[in-house]
Coordinates of C-alpha atoms and ligand atoms in Angstrom, one line a residue:
M967 CA 39.0 35.4 6.9
A968 CA 41.6 33.9 9.3
A969 CA 40.1 32.3 12.3
S970 CA 40.7 34.1 15.6
E971 CA 43.5 32.7 17.6
T972 CA 43.6 34.6 20.9
G973 CA 41.5 36.9 23.0
L974 CA 38.7 37.1 25.4
R975 CA 37.6 33.5 25.8
L976 CA 34.7 31.7 27.3
P977 CA 35.0 28.0 27.8
L978 CA 31.9 26.0 27.1
G979 CA 31.7 23.6 29.9
S980 CA 29.0 21.5 31.4
L981 CA 26.1 23.6 32.5
S982 CA 22.9 23.8 34.2
P983 CA 20.2 24.1 31.5
S984 CA 18.3 26.5 33.6
S985 CA 21.2 28.9 33.8
H986 CA 21.4 29.8 30.1
L987 CA 23.0 33.0 29.1
S988 CA 20.8 35.9 30.0
S989 CA 21.1 39.6 30.0
S990 CA 21.2 39.4 33.7
F991 CA 24.9 39.8 33.0
L992 CA 24.1 43.3 32.3
T993 CA 23.4 43.9 36.0
S994 CA 26.2 41.7 37.3
T995 CA 29.1 43.1 39.2
P996 CA 31.9 40.7 38.6
L997 CA 34.1 42.0 35.8
L998 CA 36.7 40.7 33.5
S999 CA 39.7 42.8 33.4
F1000 CA 41.3 42.9 30.0
K1001 CA 44.2 44.9 28.7
P1002 CA 45.4 45.1 25.2
S1003 CA 48.5 43.3 24.3
S1004 CA 50.2 42.2 21.1
S1005 CA 48.3 38.9 21.5
R1006 CA 45.0 40.7 21.0
K1007 CA 45.9 41.3 17.4
R1008 CA 44.2 39.0 15.0
S1009 CA 41.9 38.0 17.7
G1010 CA 38.2 37.9 18.0
L1011 CA 36.0 38.5 21.0
K1012 CA 35.7 35.4 23.1
C1013 CA 34.2 34.5 26.4
T1014 CA 36.4 33.4 29.3
N1015 CA 36.0 32.6 32.9
S1016 CA 38.6 34.9 34.1
I1017 CA 37.2 37.3 36.7
A1018 CA 38.3 40.6 37.9
R1019 CA 36.5 43.4 39.7
G1020 CA 36.5 47.0 38.8
N1021 CA 34.7 49.8 37.1
S1022 CA 33.6 49.7 33.6
F1023 CA 36.3 51.5 31.8
H1024 CA 36.9 51.8 28.1
S1025 CA 39.5 54.1 26.7
P1026 CA 42.1 54.1 23.9
S1027 CA 44.9 53.4 26.2
N1028 CA 43.3 50.9 28.6
F1029 CA 40.5 48.5 28.0
V1030 CA 38.6 46.7 30.6
F1031 CA 35.7 44.6 29.5
K1032 CA 33.0 43.7 31.9
K1033 CA 32.0 40.2 32.2
L1034 CA 29.7 38.0 34.2
Q1035 CA 31.2 35.6 36.5
S1036 CA 30.9 32.1 35.0
T1037 CA 27.3 32.4 33.9
R1038 CA 26.6 29.2 32.3
C1039 CA 24.3 28.2 29.5
R1040 CA 23.3 25.4 27.3
C1041 CA 23.2 26.8 23.8
Q1042 CA 21.4 25.5 20.9
R1043 CA 22.1 27.2 17.6
N1044 CA 19.8 27.3 14.7
D1045 CA 22.3 26.0 12.2
V1046 CA 24.2 23.3 13.9
E1047 CA 23.3 19.7 14.5
E1048 CA 25.5 19.3 17.4
K1049 CA 24.1 20.8 20.6
N1050 CA 27.1 22.3 22.2
I1051 CA 27.0 22.7 25.9
R1052 CA 28.5 26.1 26.7
S1053 CA 29.2 28.2 29.6
S1054 CA 28.6 31.8 29.2
T1055 CA 29.7 34.8 28.5
L1056 CA 31.4 38.0 28.2
L1057 CA 29.4 40.9 29.0
P1058 CA 29.3 44.3 28.1
S1059 CA 27.4 46.0 30.8
D1060 CA 26.0 47.3 33.9
G1061 CA 22.9 49.0 35.2
L1062 CA 20.4 47.3 32.9
K1063 CA 17.6 45.1 33.7
S1064 CA 16.5 42.7 31.2
D1065 CA 13.8 40.2 30.7
L1066 CA 16.0 37.8 28.7
D1067 CA 16.6 35.9 31.9
E1068 CA 13.0 34.7 31.9
M1069 CA 13.0 33.8 28.2
P1070 CA 13.2 30.3 26.8
L1071 CA 16.2 29.3 24.8
P1072 CA 16.2 30.2 21.2
V1073 CA 15.3 27.3 18.9
N1074 CA 15.8 27.4 15.2
G1075 CA 16.4 31.1 15.0
S1076 CA 12.9 31.9 15.7
L1077 CA 12.9 33.5 19.1
S1078 CA 11.1 36.8 19.7
S1079 CA 11.9 38.8 22.7
N1080 CA 8.5 38.3 24.2
G1081 CA 9.3 34.6 24.2
N1082 CA 7.0 33.6 21.4
V1083 CA 8.4 31.1 19.0
Q1084 CA 7.3 32.1 15.6
S1085 CA 6.2 29.5 13.1
A1086 CA 8.1 29.3 9.8
T1087 CA 5.0 28.0 8.0
G1088 CA 1.5 29.2 7.7
T1089 CA 2.4 32.6 6.4
N1090 CA -0.6 34.6 5.2
S1091 CA 0.9 37.8 3.9
I1092 CA 4.1 39.2 2.5
E1093 CA 4.6 40.9 5.9
D1094 CA 4.2 37.6 7.8
E1095 CA 6.6 35.9 5.5
A1096 CA 9.1 38.8 5.9
W1097 CA 8.9 38.4 9.7
D1098 CA 9.5 34.7 9.5
L1099 CA 12.5 35.2 7.3
L1100 CA 13.8 38.0 9.5
R1101 CA 13.6 35.8 12.6
Q1102 CA 15.3 33.0 10.7
S1103 CA 18.2 35.3 10.0
I1104 CA 18.9 36.0 13.7
V1105 CA 22.4 35.2 14.9
Y1106 CA 23.0 34.0 18.4
Y1107 CA 26.0 34.4 20.6
C1108 CA 26.0 32.1 23.6
G1109 CA 22.3 31.9 23.4
S1110 CA 21.5 35.6 23.0
P1111 CA 20.2 37.1 19.8
I1112 CA 22.8 39.7 18.8
G1113 CA 22.3 40.4 15.1
T1114 CA 21.0 39.2 11.7
I1115 CA 23.0 37.4 9.0
A1116 CA 23.4 39.4 5.8
A1117 CA 21.7 36.8 3.6
N1118 CA 20.2 33.5 4.1
D1119 CA 20.2 32.1 0.6
P1120 CA 20.0 28.3 0.7
N1121 CA 21.0 28.0 -2.9
S1122 CA 24.0 30.3 -3.0
T1123 CA 27.1 28.4 -3.8
S1124 CA 29.5 31.0 -2.6
V1125 CA 28.6 32.5 0.7
L1126 CA 31.6 34.9 0.9
N1127 CA 30.9 37.0 3.9
Y1128 CA 27.1 37.1 3.6
D1129 CA 27.0 34.7 6.6
Q1130 CA 28.2 37.6 8.8
V1131 CA 26.4 40.2 10.7
F1132 CA 27.0 43.5 8.9
I1133 CA 26.7 46.6 11.1
R1134 CA 25.0 48.6 8.3
D1135 CA 22.8 45.7 7.2
F1136 CA 21.5 45.3 10.8
I1137 CA 20.2 48.8 11.0
P1138 CA 16.9 48.1 9.3
S1139 CA 16.6 44.8 11.2
G1140 CA 17.2 46.6 14.4
I1141 CA 14.6 49.2 13.6
A1142 CA 12.1 46.6 12.6
F1143 CA 12.6 44.9 16.0
L1144 CA 12.4 48.2 17.9
L1145 CA 9.2 49.1 16.1
K1146 CA 7.8 45.7 17.0
G1147 CA 8.7 46.2 20.6
E1148 CA 11.5 43.6 20.6
Y1149 CA 14.2 45.5 22.2
D1150 CA 16.7 43.0 23.5
I1151 CA 18.4 42.0 20.3
V1152 CA 19.0 45.7 19.5
R1153 CA 20.5 46.4 22.9
D1154 CA 22.7 43.4 22.8
F1155 CA 23.8 44.3 19.2
I1156 CA 24.7 47.7 20.4
L1157 CA 26.7 46.5 23.4
Y1158 CA 28.5 43.6 21.8
T1159 CA 29.6 45.7 18.8
L1160 CA 30.8 48.3 21.2
Q1161 CA 33.1 45.7 22.6
L1162 CA 34.5 45.0 19.1
Q1163 CA 35.1 48.7 18.5
S1164 CA 38.4 48.7 20.3
W1165 CA 39.7 45.5 19.0
E1166 CA 43.1 45.9 17.5
K1167 CA 43.1 44.5 14.0
T1168 CA 46.0 45.0 11.7
M1169 CA 46.5 44.7 8.0
D1170 CA 50.1 44.3 7.0
C1171 CA 51.3 45.6 10.4
H1172 CA 49.0 48.7 10.2
S1173 CA 46.1 49.2 12.6
P1174 CA 43.1 51.4 11.9
G1175 CA 42.2 54.3 14.2
Q1176 CA 40.8 53.6 17.6
G1177 CA 37.1 54.0 17.5
L1178 CA 36.6 52.3 14.2
M1179 CA 33.6 49.9 14.2
P1180 CA 33.9 46.7 12.2
A1181 CA 32.1 46.3 8.9
S1182 CA 30.8 42.9 10.1
F1183 CA 31.4 40.2 12.6
K1184 CA 30.8 36.5 12.7
V1185 CA 30.0 34.1 15.5
K1186 CA 32.4 31.2 15.2
T1187 CA 32.4 28.0 17.1
V1188 CA 36.0 26.9 17.7
P1189 CA 37.6 24.1 19.7
L1190 CA 38.3 25.1 23.2
D1191 CA 42.0 25.6 23.9
G1192 CA 43.4 22.6 25.6
D1193 CA 40.3 20.5 25.2
D1194 CA 39.4 19.4 21.6
S1195 CA 36.2 17.7 22.8
M1196 CA 34.8 21.1 23.8
T1197 CA 33.9 24.1 21.8
E1198 CA 33.4 27.8 22.5
E1199 CA 31.9 30.7 20.6
V1200 CA 33.9 33.5 19.4
L1201 CA 33.0 36.9 17.9
D1202 CA 35.3 37.6 15.1
P1203 CA 35.1 41.1 13.6
D1204 CA 36.2 42.3 10.2
F1205 CA 37.4 45.9 10.0
G1206 CA 38.0 45.6 6.3
E1207 CA 41.2 43.6 6.7
A1208 CA 39.5 40.5 5.2
A1209 CA 36.9 42.3 3.1
I1210 CA 37.0 42.3 -0.6
G1211 CA 39.2 45.3 -1.6
R1212 CA 40.2 45.8 2.1
V1213 CA 37.8 48.7 2.4
A1214 CA 37.5 50.5 5.8
P1215 CA 33.8 50.7 7.0
V1216 CA 33.6 54.4 7.8
D1217 CA 29.8 54.2 8.0
S1218 CA 29.6 51.5 10.7
G1219 CA 30.3 53.7 13.7
L1220 CA 28.0 56.4 12.3
W1221 CA 25.2 54.0 11.9
W1222 CA 25.9 52.6 15.4
I1223 CA 25.4 56.0 16.9
I1224 CA 22.2 56.5 14.9
L1225 CA 20.8 53.2 16.1
L1226 CA 21.8 53.9 19.7
R1227 CA 19.8 57.1 19.6
A1228 CA 16.8 55.3 18.0
Y1229 CA 17.0 52.7 20.7
G1230 CA 16.7 55.3 23.4
K1231 CA 13.9 57.2 21.7
C1232 CA 11.9 54.1 21.0
T1233 CA 12.3 52.3 24.3
G1234 CA 12.5 55.3 26.5
D1235 CA 15.4 53.5 28.1
V1236 CA 18.3 56.0 28.2
S1237 CA 20.3 53.9 30.6
V1238 CA 22.2 52.2 27.7
Q1239 CA 23.3 55.5 26.2
E1240 CA 24.3 56.8 29.6
R1241 CA 26.6 53.9 30.4
V1242 CA 30.2 55.0 30.9
D1243 CA 31.4 52.5 28.2
V1244 CA 28.8 53.6 25.7
Q1245 CA 29.6 57.3 26.3
T1246 CA 33.2 56.4 25.8
G1247 CA 32.4 54.5 22.6
I1248 CA 30.5 57.5 21.2
K1249 CA 33.4 59.8 22.0
M1250 CA 35.9 57.5 20.4
I1251 CA 33.9 57.5 17.2
L1252 CA 33.6 61.3 17.3
K1253 CA 37.3 61.7 18.0
L1254 CA 38.2 59.6 15.0
C1255 CA 35.9 61.6 12.8
L1256 CA 36.7 65.0 14.2
A1257 CA 40.5 64.5 14.3
D1258 CA 42.5 67.2 12.5
G1259 CA 43.9 66.3 9.2
F1260 CA 45.0 68.0 6.0
D1261 CA 41.5 68.9 4.9
M1262 CA 40.3 72.3 3.9
F1263 CA 36.8 71.1 3.9
P1264 CA 34.5 70.2 6.8
T1265 CA 33.4 67.1 5.0
L1266 CA 34.9 63.7 6.1
L1267 CA 37.7 62.6 3.7
V1268 CA 37.4 58.9 3.0
T1269 CA 38.7 56.2 0.6
D1270 CA 36.6 54.6 -2.1
G1271 CA 34.1 52.0 -0.9
S1272 CA 33.8 53.1 2.7
C1273 CA 30.0 52.8 3.0
M1274 CA 27.1 50.9 1.5
I1275 CA 28.9 51.0 -1.8
D1276 CA 31.8 49.0 -0.6
R1277 CA 33.7 48.6 -3.9
R1278 CA 35.5 50.9 -6.1
M1279 CA 32.9 53.2 -7.7
G1280 CA 34.7 56.6 -7.8
I1281 CA 33.3 57.7 -4.5
H1282 CA 36.6 58.4 -2.7
G1283 CA 37.0 61.9 -1.3
H1284 CA 33.9 63.4 0.2
P1285 CA 31.0 61.2 -0.8
L1286 CA 27.6 62.5 0.1
E1287 CA 26.4 59.3 1.9
I1288 CA 29.3 59.5 4.4
Q1289 CA 28.6 63.2 4.9
A1290 CA 24.9 62.7 5.6
L1291 CA 25.6 59.9 8.1
F1292 CA 28.4 61.9 9.7
Y1293 CA 26.1 64.9 10.1
S1294 CA 23.3 62.6 11.5
A1295 CA 25.7 60.9 13.9
L1296 CA 26.9 64.3 15.1
V1297 CA 23.4 65.4 15.8
C1298 CA 22.5 62.2 17.5
A1299 CA 25.7 62.2 19.6
R1300 CA 25.0 65.7 20.7
E1301 CA 21.7 64.6 22.0
M1302 CA 23.2 61.7 23.9
L1303 CA 26.5 62.9 25.3
T1304 CA 26.2 63.5 29.0
P1305 CA 28.0 66.7 30.0
E1306 CA 31.1 66.2 32.0
D1307 CA 34.3 68.0 32.6
G1308 CA 36.5 66.4 30.0
S1309 CA 34.0 66.7 27.1
A1310 CA 33.6 70.4 26.6
D1311 CA 36.2 70.6 23.9
L1312 CA 34.7 67.7 22.1
I1313 CA 31.2 69.2 22.2
R1314 CA 32.5 72.5 21.0
A1315 CA 34.3 70.8 18.1
L1316 CA 31.2 68.9 17.3
N1317 CA 29.0 72.0 17.2
N1318 CA 31.4 73.9 15.0
R1319 CA 31.6 71.0 12.7
L1320 CA 27.8 70.7 12.4
V1321 CA 27.6 74.3 11.3
A1322 CA 30.4 74.2 8.9
L1323 CA 29.3 70.8 7.4
S1324 CA 25.7 71.8 6.9
F1325 CA 26.8 75.1 5.3
H1326 CA 29.3 73.3 3.0
I1327 CA 26.8 70.7 1.8
R1328 CA 23.8 73.0 1.4
E1329 CA 25.8 75.5 -0.5
Y1330 CA 28.2 73.5 -2.6
Y1331 CA 26.5 70.2 -3.1
W1332 CA 23.1 71.5 -4.0
L1333 CA 22.1 71.3 -7.6
D1334 CA 19.0 72.4 -9.4
M1335 CA 18.3 74.0 -12.8
K1336 CA 19.3 77.4 -11.5
K1337 CA 22.6 76.1 -10.1
I1338 CA 23.4 74.1 -13.3
N1339 CA 23.0 77.3 -15.3
E1340 CA 25.3 79.1 -12.8
I1341 CA 27.9 76.4 -13.3
Y1342 CA 27.5 76.6 -17.0
R1343 CA 28.5 80.2 -16.9
Y1344 CA 31.2 79.9 -14.3
Q1345 CA 34.4 81.8 -14.7
T1346 CA 37.4 79.7 -13.9
E1347 CA 40.9 80.2 -12.4
E1348 CA 39.6 82.7 -9.9
Y1349 CA 42.4 83.3 -7.4
S1350 CA 40.8 85.2 -4.6
Y1351 CA 39.0 84.9 -1.3
D1352 CA 35.7 85.8 -2.8
A1353 CA 35.8 83.5 -5.8
V1354 CA 32.4 82.3 -6.9
N1355 CA 33.7 79.2 -8.5
K1356 CA 35.6 78.2 -5.4
F1357 CA 36.5 74.7 -6.5
N1358 CA 37.5 75.7 -10.0
I1359 CA 34.9 73.6 -11.7
Y1360 CA 35.2 73.7 -15.5
P1361 CA 31.7 74.0 -17.1
D1362 CA 32.6 71.3 -19.6
Q1363 CA 32.1 68.9 -16.7
I1364 CA 28.4 69.2 -16.9
P1365 CA 27.4 65.8 -18.3
S1366 CA 24.8 65.6 -21.1
W1367 CA 22.5 63.3 -19.2
L1368 CA 22.1 65.9 -16.5
V1369 CA 20.3 68.3 -18.7
D1370 CA 17.6 65.8 -19.3
F1371 CA 17.6 64.4 -15.8
M1372 CA 17.1 67.7 -13.9
P1373 CA 13.4 68.6 -13.7
N1374 CA 12.3 72.2 -13.7
R1375 CA 11.0 71.7 -10.3
G1376 CA 13.3 69.8 -7.9
G1377 CA 16.9 69.3 -7.2
Y1378 CA 19.4 67.1 -5.3
L1379 CA 22.7 67.0 -3.5
I1380 CA 25.5 65.9 -5.8
G1381 CA 27.5 62.7 -5.0
N1382 CA 30.9 64.3 -4.3
L1383 CA 32.8 67.5 -4.4
Q1384 CA 36.6 67.9 -4.8
P1385 CA 38.9 70.4 -6.3
A1386 CA 37.9 70.8 -10.0
H1387 CA 35.5 67.9 -9.7
M1388 CA 31.8 67.6 -9.1
D1389 CA 30.4 64.1 -9.2
F1390 CA 26.9 64.9 -10.6
R1391 CA 25.5 61.4 -10.0
F1392 CA 22.4 61.1 -7.9
F1393 CA 23.1 58.9 -4.9
S1394 CA 20.0 57.9 -3.1
L1395 CA 21.1 57.0 0.4
G1396 CA 23.0 60.3 0.8
N1397 CA 20.1 62.4 -0.5
L1398 CA 17.4 60.5 1.6
W1399 CA 19.5 60.6 4.8
S1400 CA 20.2 64.3 4.3
I1401 CA 16.4 64.8 4.5
V1402 CA 16.1 62.5 7.5
S1403 CA 18.8 64.2 9.4
S1404 CA 18.0 67.8 8.3
L1405 CA 21.3 68.2 6.7
A1406 CA 19.3 69.5 3.7
T1407 CA 17.2 72.5 4.3
N1408 CA 13.4 72.2 4.4
D1409 CA 13.2 73.6 0.8
Q1410 CA 16.0 71.3 -0.4
S1411 CA 14.3 68.3 1.2
H1412 CA 11.1 69.0 -0.6
A1413 CA 12.9 69.6 -3.8
I1414 CA 14.7 66.2 -3.5
L1415 CA 11.3 64.5 -3.1
D1416 CA 10.0 66.5 -6.0
L1417 CA 12.8 65.1 -8.1
V1418 CA 12.0 61.6 -6.9
E1419 CA 8.5 62.1 -8.1
A1420 CA 9.5 63.7 -11.4
K1421 CA 12.1 61.0 -12.1
W1422 CA 10.1 58.0 -10.9
A1423 CA 10.7 56.1 -14.1
E1424 CA 14.5 56.5 -13.6
L1425 CA 14.8 56.1 -9.9
V1426 CA 12.0 53.6 -9.1
A1427 CA 10.7 52.1 -12.3
D1428 CA 9.8 48.5 -11.6
M1429 CA 11.6 48.1 -8.2
P1430 CA 12.6 50.8 -5.7
F1431 CA 15.2 52.2 -5.4
K1432 CA 18.2 53.0 -7.7
I1433 CA 21.3 53.1 -5.6
C1434 CA 22.7 55.8 -7.9
Y1435 CA 21.8 57.4 -11.2
P1436 CA 23.0 57.1 -13.9
A1437 CA 25.3 54.1 -14.4
M1438 CA 28.8 54.5 -15.6
E1439 CA 29.4 53.0 -19.0
G1440 CA 32.1 52.3 -21.4
E1441 CA 35.5 53.8 -20.8
E1442 CA 34.3 55.6 -17.7
W1443 CA 33.2 52.3 -16.2
R1444 CA 36.5 50.7 -17.2
I1445 CA 38.6 53.4 -15.6
I1446 CA 36.6 54.2 -12.6
T1447 CA 35.5 50.8 -11.4
G1448 CA 38.7 49.1 -12.7
S1449 CA 36.6 47.0 -15.1
D1450 CA 34.7 45.5 -12.2
P1451 CA 32.5 42.7 -13.6
K1452 CA 30.1 43.0 -10.7
N1453 CA 29.5 46.7 -11.2
T1454 CA 28.7 46.6 -14.9
P1455 CA 26.3 49.3 -16.1
W1456 CA 22.9 49.2 -14.4
S1457 CA 23.9 46.4 -12.0
Y1458 CA 24.8 46.2 -8.3
H1459 CA 26.3 49.5 -7.1
N1460 CA 26.5 50.9 -10.6
G1461 CA 22.9 51.9 -11.1
G1462 CA 21.3 48.7 -9.7
S1463 CA 18.1 48.9 -7.7
W1464 CA 18.2 48.0 -4.0
P1465 CA 14.9 47.2 -2.2
T1466 CA 16.5 47.9 1.2
L1467 CA 16.5 51.7 0.3
L1468 CA 12.7 51.6 0.8
W1469 CA 13.0 52.2 4.5
Q1470 CA 15.1 55.4 4.1
L1471 CA 12.7 56.6 1.4
T1472 CA 9.9 56.0 3.8
V1473 CA 11.4 57.8 6.7
A1474 CA 12.3 60.8 4.4
S1475 CA 8.8 61.0 2.9
I1476 CA 7.1 60.7 6.2
K1477 CA 9.3 63.4 7.7
M1478 CA 8.3 65.8 4.9
G1479 CA 4.6 65.0 5.2
R1480 CA 4.6 63.1 1.9
P1481 CA 4.1 59.5 2.9
E1482 CA 2.2 58.8 -0.4
I1483 CA 5.6 58.6 -2.1
A1484 CA 6.7 55.7 0.0
E1485 CA 3.3 54.1 -0.2
K1486 CA 3.5 54.0 -3.9
A1487 CA 7.0 52.6 -3.8
V1488 CA 6.0 49.9 -1.3
E1489 CA 3.1 48.9 -3.4
L1490 CA 5.4 48.5 -6.4
A1491 CA 7.9 46.4 -4.4
E1492 CA 5.1 44.2 -3.1
R1493 CA 4.3 43.1 -6.6
R1494 CA 7.5 41.2 -7.0
I1495 CA 9.7 41.2 -3.9
A1496 CA 8.4 38.1 -2.2
I1497 CA 7.9 36.1 -5.4
D1498 CA 11.5 37.0 -6.4
K1499 CA 12.7 35.7 -3.0
W1500 CA 13.8 39.0 -1.5
P1501 CA 16.8 39.8 -3.7
E1502 CA 19.7 41.9 -2.7
Y1503 CA 19.4 44.1 -5.8
Y1504 CA 17.9 44.3 -9.3
D1505 CA 19.5 45.0 -12.6
T1506 CA 18.8 47.0 -15.8
K1507 CA 17.7 50.6 -16.2
R1508 CA 14.1 49.8 -15.2
A1509 CA 15.1 47.2 -12.5
R1510 CA 13.4 44.4 -14.5
F1511 CA 15.8 41.5 -13.6
I1512 CA 16.9 40.1 -10.4
G1513 CA 20.5 41.1 -10.0
K1514 CA 23.1 39.1 -11.9
Q1515 CA 24.9 38.1 -8.7
A1516 CA 22.3 39.2 -6.2
R1517 CA 21.8 37.1 -3.1
L1518 CA 18.3 35.9 -2.4
Y1519 CA 16.7 36.2 1.0
Q1520 CA 18.9 39.2 1.6
T1521 CA 18.0 40.3 5.2
W1522 CA 18.1 44.0 4.7
S1523 CA 15.8 43.7 1.7
I1524 CA 13.4 41.9 4.0
A1525 CA 13.9 44.3 7.0
G1526 CA 13.8 47.4 4.8
Y1527 CA 10.4 46.4 3.6
L1528 CA 9.2 45.7 7.1
V1529 CA 10.4 49.0 8.4
A1530 CA 8.6 50.8 5.5
K1531 CA 5.4 48.9 6.3
L1532 CA 5.6 49.5 10.1
L1533 CA 6.3 53.2 9.6
L1534 CA 3.5 53.8 7.1
A1535 CA 1.2 52.1 9.6
N1536 CA 2.5 54.3 12.4
P1537 CA 4.1 57.4 10.9
S1538 CA 4.8 59.1 14.2
A1539 CA 7.4 56.4 14.9
A1540 CA 9.6 57.9 12.2
K1541 CA 10.6 60.5 14.9
F1542 CA 12.9 57.9 16.4
L1543 CA 15.0 58.3 13.3
T1544 CA 14.6 61.9 12.2
S1545 CA 16.3 65.0 13.5
E1546 CA 15.0 68.6 13.3
E1547 CA 17.3 71.5 12.9
D1548 CA 17.5 73.4 16.1
S1549 CA 17.6 77.2 16.5
D1550 CA 21.3 77.4 17.3
L1551 CA 22.2 75.7 14.1
R1552 CA 19.7 77.8 12.2
N1553 CA 21.2 81.0 13.5
A1554 CA 24.8 80.0 12.9
F1555 CA 23.8 78.9 9.4
S1556 CA 22.2 82.3 8.6
C1557 CA 25.4 84.0 9.8
M1558 CA 27.4 81.9 7.4
I1559 CA 25.0 82.5 4.5
S1560 CA 25.2 86.2 4.9
A1561 CA 29.0 86.1 5.0
N1562 CA 29.2 84.0 1.9
P1563 CA 30.9 85.8 -1.0
R1564 CA 28.8 84.1 -3.6
R1565 CA 25.8 85.8 -2.1
T1566 CA 27.4 89.1 -1.3
R1567 CA 29.6 89.8 -4.2
G1568 CA 29.3 93.4 -5.1
R1569 CA 28.0 94.2 -1.7
K1570 CA 30.1 95.1 1.4
K1571 CA 31.0 92.0 3.2
T1572 CA 30.9 91.6 6.9
Q1573 CA 32.9 88.7 8.3
Q1574 CA 31.0 87.2 11.2
P1575 CA 32.5 84.9 13.7
F1576 CA 30.2 82.0 14.6
I1577 CA 31.0 79.8 17.5
V1578 CA 28.1 77.8 18.7
Ligands
GLC644 C1 27.3 44.3 -0.3 C2 26.9 45.7 -0.1 C3 27.1 46.2 1.3 C4 26.5 45.2 2.3 C5 27.0 43.8 2.0 C6 26.3 42.7 2.9 O1 28.7 44.3 -0.2 O2 27.5 46.6 -1.0 O3 26.6 47.5 1.5 O4 26.8 45.6 3.6 O5 26.8 43.4 0.7 O6 25.0 42.7 2.6

């Protein structure tokens, strides 16, 4: 990734040790005025001393970033020998009181927000070890903890971008910190990544849509312009323009909204979500997702590799994971948006999309024995408004593995739906998050968990949880992955097992009143995960090997385990993450069901308008 060259900049000058960076900037009034210009391109977020005054304002056409006036700090980073003396920092906020001011400076990545310095030694349980490792993965920006590194594997020869803070990877870290009562790192993560949202990045002269959140960012220490003896810290985001395969991270903004809502619910502090810049950030993400396009479907149309599976895996189009996160983010945003004059249209569009999206997924993505049999007997080439086989699915598409995989009791949401194509693979994250967000109905949610129990040997086996089932092999693998040597059958994204998925499994099973499913999975994970050094993923059908190219000490494996443990110990906290279907949605959904030709064929149809 190219080093940042220009941007918002904070010189690191001589400082008073007592005035280290603190979140007091969040209440400060001086502001840094910043407008986009061509020089912003290719730039990272930097701290500068330039000062302006004004209101926090954040819109596609005019960006003003708030900043504390010359707050100064002496930073000490966990991974550098040299102790840079730095002045502080850009800052994203107003209206927040923080206790960071009173905290000691972080040393060796082990600061907790209550000021305790955790010991890296003397661990007495897997959980203690996990906490130590999680704290060691914390990344600091001008002295503030703002995220966690993707992997902290000391023996890895090629770091690639695993030394960055990934938005999606930080979600379980953030939730673990929230559940532990350590809120500051989550708030700062939310606010700093918000600042990166609007950053203009280009790939070959093309910029992604405003509102896109980066996949990851890195804190870089670079020489100070005009003074080589000094350094400054820079936040450098990657929107996919440096990522392998140049994949756009569609899930980042959706996860950001979900974490923001969890932060408010867990802390009771809604002042962050109510901030003008945060409200604008939410709206920018929504506008990007709700923008009109060529689609006939209410699902979000994306390219391959736009989510956790960030490589070519045949998930372009309307993959379930993105739809579940999209639905979840819409529900969370609806809860957080403050009503104001200009937002009525957006809220109306959001509500309409929620109804259409849930109908589409529940009706057309759902698969169980009954539905397979229906597809098996489909008529094709039905040109009409009341076609049953709307997407013209040819029954020959039903793969042979599916007949064995589908239990008599249970079902799941398929991976993707396109004209004449159903991707019958089971994708875990999409199914689990459909339960968590109530995108799936109550019956469907139970049926998904029934399937998990019935197919334990396939989906969990020796290590939870298969990212997808089954793997693509042979010619299919060659064509669909492009002969990707990392995604060979039963490895990595192609049927590998990812311990991080434990946390989503836990939230889903607690929501459905079936925590014993997660307990059993956690127990299994505990047999190996710490001994194996917290791998990123496992290989083989039964997850028996540590993944071929898996990183060790992968942060979201560690954090996923911690979230699962914390939630099982305190199941009511799962409410910070779950959403229940409200009566408006339920009513609108019933209207659509009764108007659906598939259900009413042969009966007189009544077309019912439904505007929520
Ligand atoms: C892999 C995963 C991706 C994750 C990244 C960093 O590329 O597929 O989901 O964010 O590693 O851990």
